[in-house]
PDB file of C-alpha atoms in Angstrom:
ATOM      1  CA  MET A 249      -8.213  -8.462   1.825  1.00 83.00           C
ATOM      2  CA  THR A 250      -5.608  -5.729   1.424  1.00 91.00           C
ATOM      3  CA  VAL A 251      -7.580  -3.327   3.630  1.00 94.00           C
ATOM      4  CA  ILE A 252      -7.735  -5.999   6.309  1.00 95.00           C
ATOM      5  CA  VAL A 253      -3.962  -6.520   6.089  1.00 95.00           C
ATOM      6  CA  LEU A 254      -3.399  -2.765   6.393  1.00 97.00           C
ATOM      7  CA  VAL A 255      -5.742  -2.315   9.369  1.00 96.00           C
ATOM      8  CA  VAL A 256      -4.646  -5.422  11.280  1.00 97.00           C
ATOM      9  CA  SER A 257      -0.944  -4.696  10.710  1.00 96.00           C
ATOM     10  CA  ALA A 258      -1.278  -1.089  11.844  1.00 97.00           C
ATOM     11  CA  LEU A 259      -3.241  -2.214  14.897  1.00 97.00           C
ATOM     12  CA  VAL A 260      -0.629  -4.838  15.834  1.00 97.00           C
ATOM     13  CA  PHE A 261       2.173  -2.291  15.462  1.00 97.00           C
ATOM     14  CA  ARG A 262       0.328   0.297  17.563  1.00 97.00           C
ATOM     15  CA  LEU A 263      -0.547  -2.244  20.242  1.00 96.00           C
ATOM     16  CA  SER A 264       3.093  -3.277  20.412  1.00 96.00           C
ATOM     17  CA  GLY A 265       3.892   0.353  21.107  1.00 95.00           C
ATOM     18  CA  ALA A 266       1.133   0.872  23.662  1.00 94.00           C
ATOM     19  CA  LEU A 267       1.205  -2.459  25.475  1.00 95.00           C
ATOM     20  CA  LEU A 268       4.783  -3.642  25.003  1.00 95.00           C
ATOM     21  CA  GLY A 269       6.479  -0.267  25.073  1.00 92.00           C
ATOM     22  CA  VAL A 270       8.051  -0.511  21.613  1.00 94.00           C
ATOM     23  CA  ALA A 271       9.078   3.141  21.205  1.00 94.00           C
ATOM     24  CA  ARG A 272       9.076   2.973  17.405  1.00 94.00           C
ATOM     25  CA  PHE A 273       5.303   2.416  17.427  1.00 96.00           C
ATOM     26  CA  ALA A 274       4.407   5.137  19.938  1.00 94.00           C
ATOM     27  CA  THR A 275       2.076   6.827  17.424  1.00 96.00           C
ATOM     28  CA  TRP A 276      -0.723   5.784  15.108  1.00 96.00           C
ATOM     29  CA  ARG A 277       0.949   7.610  12.214  1.00 96.00           C
ATOM     30  CA  VAL A 278       4.115   5.517  12.354  1.00 97.00           C
ATOM     31  CA  SER A 279       2.140   2.329  12.992  1.00 97.00           C
ATOM     32  CA  ALA A 280       0.005   3.070   9.925  1.00 97.00           C
ATOM     33  CA  ALA A 281       3.142   3.641   7.847  1.00 98.00           C
ATOM     34  CA  HIS A 282       4.406   0.213   8.854  1.00 98.00           C
ATOM     35  CA  GLY A 283       0.976  -1.354   8.261  1.00 98.00           C
ATOM     36  CA  LEU A 284       0.901   0.108   4.753  1.00 98.00           C
ATOM     37  CA  ALA A 285       4.405  -1.254   4.205  1.00 98.00           C
ATOM     38  CA  VAL A 286       3.246  -4.760   5.159  1.00 98.00           C
ATOM     39  CA  MET A 287       0.318  -4.463   2.743  1.00 97.00           C
ATOM     40  CA  LEU A 288       2.625  -3.260  -0.043  1.00 98.00           C
ATOM     41  CA  VAL A 289       5.013  -6.182   0.393  1.00 97.00           C
ATOM     42  CA  MET A 290       2.036  -8.522   0.084  1.00 95.00           C
ATOM     43  CA  THR A 291       0.599  -6.817  -3.006  1.00 94.00           C
ATOM     44  CA  ALA A 292       3.986  -6.344  -4.666  1.00 96.00           C
ATOM     45  CA  GLY A 293       4.583 -10.071  -4.442  1.00 94.00           C
ATOM     46  CA  ALA A 294       1.837 -10.745  -6.976  1.00 93.00           C
ATOM     47  CA  HIS A 295       3.778  -8.785  -9.582  1.00 95.00           C
ATOM     48  CA  PHE A 296       6.525 -11.414  -9.556  1.00 96.00           C
ATOM     49  CA  VAL A 297       4.555 -14.668  -9.079  1.00 95.00           C
ATOM     50  CA  PRO A 298       4.881 -17.011 -12.094  1.00 94.00           C
ATOM     51  CA  SER A 299       1.739 -17.514 -14.170  1.00 89.00           C
ATOM     52  CA  GLY A 300       1.528 -21.201 -13.199  1.00 87.00           C
ATOM     53  CA  VAL A 301       0.632 -20.233  -9.631  1.00 89.00           C
ATOM     54  CA  THR A 302      -3.137 -20.126  -9.343  1.00 86.00           C
ATOM     55  CA  PHE A 303      -3.903 -19.803  -5.622  1.00 86.00           C
ATOM     56  CA  MET A 304      -3.110 -16.077  -5.665  1.00 89.00           C
ATOM     57  CA  PRO A 305      -2.897 -13.327  -8.275  1.00 91.00           C
ATOM     58  CA  ASN A 306       0.176 -13.724 -10.459  1.00 93.00           C
ATOM     59  CA  HIS A 307       2.194 -11.753 -12.989  1.00 95.00           C
ATOM     60  CA  ALA A 308      -0.109 -12.725 -15.872  1.00 94.00           C
ATOM     61  CA  ASP A 309      -3.139 -11.520 -13.888  1.00 93.00           C
ATOM     62  CA  MET A 310      -1.402  -8.206 -13.220  1.00 94.00           C
ATOM     63  CA  VAL A 311      -0.498  -7.822 -16.912  1.00 96.00           C
ATOM     64  CA  ALA A 312      -4.158  -8.393 -17.845  1.00 94.00           C
ATOM     65  CA  MET A 313      -5.099  -5.463 -15.588  1.00 94.00           C
ATOM     66  CA  VAL A 314      -2.929  -2.992 -17.504  1.00 96.00           C
ATOM     67  CA  PRO A 315      -5.047  -0.809 -19.801  1.00 95.00           C
ATOM     68  CA  PRO A 316      -4.381  -1.264 -23.529  1.00 95.00           C
ATOM     69  CA  PHE A 317      -2.992   2.269 -23.914  1.00 96.00           C
ATOM     70  CA  VAL A 318      -0.023   1.481 -21.630  1.00 96.00           C
ATOM     71  CA  PRO A 319       3.013   0.207 -23.588  1.00 96.00           C
ATOM     72  CA  PHE A 320       5.081  -2.773 -22.424  1.00 98.00           C
ATOM     73  CA  PRO A 321       2.558  -4.039 -19.853  1.00 97.00           C
ATOM     74  CA  ALA A 322       4.744  -6.891 -18.547  1.00 97.00           C
ATOM     75  CA  LEU A 323       7.586  -4.479 -17.862  1.00 97.00           C
ATOM     76  CA  VAL A 324       5.195  -1.982 -16.255  1.00 97.00           C
ATOM     77  CA  VAL A 325       3.952  -4.709 -13.897  1.00 97.00           C
ATOM     78  CA  TYR A 326       7.498  -5.550 -12.823  1.00 97.00           C
ATOM     79  CA  LEU A 327       8.305  -1.862 -12.443  1.00 97.00           C
ATOM     80  CA  THR A 328       5.249  -1.134 -10.291  1.00 97.00           C
ATOM     81  CA  GLY A 329       6.082  -4.155  -8.132  1.00 97.00           C
ATOM     82  CA  VAL A 330       9.583  -2.781  -7.570  1.00 98.00           C
ATOM     83  CA  MET A 331       8.087   0.639  -6.790  1.00 98.00           C
ATOM     84  CA  GLU A 332       5.729  -0.876  -4.236  1.00 98.00           C
ATOM     85  CA  LEU A 333       8.621  -2.684  -2.545  1.00 98.00           C
ATOM     86  CA  ALA A 334      10.765   0.460  -2.565  1.00 98.00           C
ATOM     87  CA  GLY A 335       7.847   2.415  -1.127  1.00 98.00           C
ATOM     88  CA  ALA A 336       7.427  -0.155   1.643  1.00 98.00           C
ATOM     89  CA  VAL A 337      11.092   0.165   2.591  1.00 98.00           C
ATOM     90  CA  GLY A 338      10.835   3.942   2.412  1.00 98.00           C
ATOM     91  CA  LEU A 339       7.850   3.999   4.754  1.00 98.00           C
ATOM     92  CA  VAL A 340       9.641   2.132   7.544  1.00 97.00           C
ATOM     93  CA  LEU A 341      12.715   4.380   7.463  1.00 97.00           C
ATOM     94  CA  PRO A 342      12.071   7.700   9.219  1.00 96.00           C
ATOM     95  CA  ALA A 343      14.480   9.569   6.947  1.00 97.00           C
ATOM     96  CA  THR A 344      12.614   8.532   3.784  1.00 97.00           C
ATOM     97  CA  ARG A 345       9.048   8.203   5.084  1.00 97.00           C
ATOM     98  CA  ARG A 346       7.861  11.580   3.790  1.00 97.00           C
ATOM     99  CA  ALA A 347       9.230  11.081   0.266  1.00 97.00           C
ATOM    100  CA  ALA A 348       7.974   7.493   0.183  1.00 98.00           C
ATOM    101  CA  GLY A 349       4.467   8.481   1.264  1.00 97.00           C
ATOM    102  CA  ILE A 350       4.235  11.198  -1.378  1.00 97.00           C
ATOM    103  CA  CYS A 351       5.600   8.909  -4.109  1.00 98.00           C
ATOM    104  CA  LEU A 352       3.263   6.098  -3.093  1.00 98.00           C
ATOM    105  CA  ALA A 353       0.250   8.426  -3.170  1.00 98.00           C
ATOM    106  CA  LEU A 354       1.217   9.351  -6.736  1.00 98.00           C
ATOM    107  CA  LEU A 355       1.732   5.680  -7.611  1.00 97.00           C
ATOM    108  CA  PHE A 356      -1.715   4.807  -6.237  1.00 97.00           C
ATOM    109  CA  VAL A 357      -3.248   7.531  -8.410  1.00 96.00           C
ATOM    110  CA  LEU A 358      -1.359   6.285 -11.471  1.00 95.00           C
ATOM    111  CA  MET A 359      -2.421   2.681 -10.842  1.00 94.00           C
ATOM    112  CA  LEU A 360      -6.122   3.510 -10.545  1.00 93.00           C
ATOM    113  CA  PRO A 361      -6.704   3.187 -14.332  1.00 94.00           C
ATOM    114  CA  ALA A 362      -5.485  -0.426 -14.121  1.00 93.00           C
ATOM    115  CA  ASN A 363      -8.045  -1.153 -11.424  1.00 91.00           C
ATOM    116  CA  VAL A 364     -10.779   0.561 -13.424  1.00 93.00           C
ATOM    117  CA  HIS A 365      -9.795  -1.386 -16.554  1.00 93.00           C
ATOM    118  CA  ALA A 366      -9.727  -4.678 -14.626  1.00 92.00           C
ATOM    119  CA  ALA A 367     -13.209  -4.103 -13.234  1.00 91.00           C
ATOM    120  CA  LEU A 368     -14.740  -2.970 -16.523  1.00 92.00           C
ATOM    121  CA  ALA A 369     -13.005  -5.587 -18.701  1.00 92.00           C
ATOM    122  CA  GLY A 370     -13.904  -8.504 -16.446  1.00 90.00           C
ATOM    123  CA  VAL A 371     -10.280  -9.372 -15.652  1.00 90.00           C
ATOM    124  CA  THR A 372      -9.898 -12.217 -13.186  1.00 89.00           C
ATOM    125  CA  LEU A 373      -7.260 -12.454 -10.484  1.00 89.00           C
ATOM    126  CA  ALA A 374      -6.473 -16.015  -9.421  1.00 88.00           C
ATOM    127  CA  GLY A 375      -9.745 -17.031 -11.040  1.00 88.00           C
ATOM    128  CA  GLU A 376     -11.801 -14.493  -9.086  1.00 89.00           C
ATOM    129  CA  ALA A 377     -13.375 -11.335 -10.474  1.00 87.00           C
ATOM    130  CA  ALA A 378     -11.392  -8.148  -9.949  1.00 87.00           C
ATOM    131  CA  THR A 379     -12.517  -5.915  -7.110  1.00 86.00           C
ATOM    132  CA  PRO A 380     -15.632  -4.004  -8.221  1.00 89.00           C
ATOM    133  CA  LEU A 381     -15.235  -0.253  -8.698  1.00 89.00           C
ATOM    134  CA  TRP A 382     -17.669   0.634  -5.914  1.00 91.00           C
ATOM    135  CA  GLN A 383     -15.191  -1.023  -3.540  1.00 91.00           C
ATOM    136  CA  ARG A 384     -11.879  -0.387  -5.299  1.00 90.00           C
ATOM    137  CA  VAL A 385     -12.111   3.385  -5.673  1.00 93.00           C
ATOM    138  CA  PRO A 386     -12.706   3.989  -1.931  1.00 94.00           C
ATOM    139  CA  GLU A 387      -9.878   1.527  -1.160  1.00 94.00           C
ATOM    140  CA  GLN A 388      -7.543   3.454  -3.441  1.00 94.00           C
ATOM    141  CA  ILE A 389      -8.552   6.714  -1.746  1.00 96.00           C
ATOM    142  CA  LEU A 390      -7.850   5.097   1.640  1.00 96.00           C
ATOM    143  CA  TYR A 391      -4.353   4.019   0.531  1.00 97.00           C
ATOM    144  CA  ILE A 392      -3.625   7.510  -0.806  1.00 97.00           C
ATOM    145  CA  GLY A 393      -4.829   9.046   2.444  1.00 96.00           C
ATOM    146  CA  VAL A 394      -2.808   6.693   4.640  1.00 97.00           C
ATOM    147  CA  ALA A 395       0.323   7.265   2.554  1.00 97.00           C
ATOM    148  CA  LEU A 396      -0.039  11.052   2.811  1.00 97.00           C
ATOM    149  CA  TRP A 397      -0.942  10.916   6.509  1.00 97.00           C
ATOM    150  CA  ALA A 398       2.032   8.662   7.295  1.00 95.00           C
ATOM    151  CA  ALA A 399       4.226  11.091   5.339  1.00 94.00           C
ATOM    152  CA  GLU A 400       2.857  13.942   7.499  1.00 92.00           C
ATOM    153  CA  VAL A 401       1.577  15.710   4.384  1.00 91.00           C
ATOM    154  CA  VAL A 402      -2.031  15.756   5.630  1.00 89.00           C
ATOM    155  CA  GLY A 403      -3.501  15.738   9.105  1.00 83.00           C
ATOM    156  CA  GLY A 404      -0.845  17.949  10.659  1.00 73.00           C
ATOM    157  CA  GLY A 405       2.631  16.907  11.715  1.00 61.00           C
ATOM    158  CA  SER A 406       1.686  15.967  15.261  1.00 51.00           C
ATOM    159  CA  ALA A 407       3.358  12.543  15.430  1.00 46.00           C
ATOM    160  CA  GLY A 408       6.270  13.774  17.503  1.00 45.00           C
ATOM    161  CA  ARG A 409       4.117  16.083  19.658  1.00 42.00           C
ATOM    162  CA  THR A 410       1.636  13.302  20.393  1.00 43.00           C
ATOM    163  CA  ALA A 411       4.395  11.000  21.558  1.00 43.00           C
ATOM    164  CA  SER A 412       6.030  13.740  23.652  1.00 41.00           C
ATOM    165  CA  ALA A 413       2.746  14.766  25.239  1.00 42.00           C
ATOM    166  CA  SER A 414       2.092  11.199  26.332  1.00 43.00           C
ATOM    167  CA  GLY A 415       5.520  10.914  27.909  1.00 45.00           C
ATOM    168  CA  ALA A 416       6.754   8.507  25.278  1.00 48.00           C
ATOM    169  CA  SER A 417       9.857   9.139  23.245  1.00 47.00           C
ATOM    170  CA  PRO A 418       9.216  10.949  19.943  1.00 50.00           C
ATOM    171  CA  VAL A 419      11.452   8.447  18.132  1.00 48.00           C
ATOM    172  CA  ARG A 420       9.819   7.458  14.875  1.00 51.00           C
TER     173      ARG A 420
END
């Protein structure tokens, strides 16, 4: 579901740039940054949902994902939720996009053990089995790649040049 949110959001942002002339979304890189931000707001929400809510993953589900070697799992869940929200804000602000993308890539790497633990320990999220590793690891790699690409760390820093070459404003 999160991959779908990322892809559809990025596509909607880019189409708004291409078809509606929204200068902010003149490039795929910036549109992907905003799409990742939308996904992060959605996923961060689960970190704060009370345990009585059962139609979506909640705080208790997130705590169950934390590997046993991590101290203070409830606090860690809240902290990672705040980090995801901060990263989302950072991605949409041009001045902080690079730092946010790098920090989010690191966060995604650090959160991978929780996803591995959830899959191997049979943790359920909203009553459903956690995402299997064969799917989750490539997803995590995708999120890391998008974060680094949006931050212009990988893939070359051509966002401004692409917009200028097409006649659009390089405003990001």
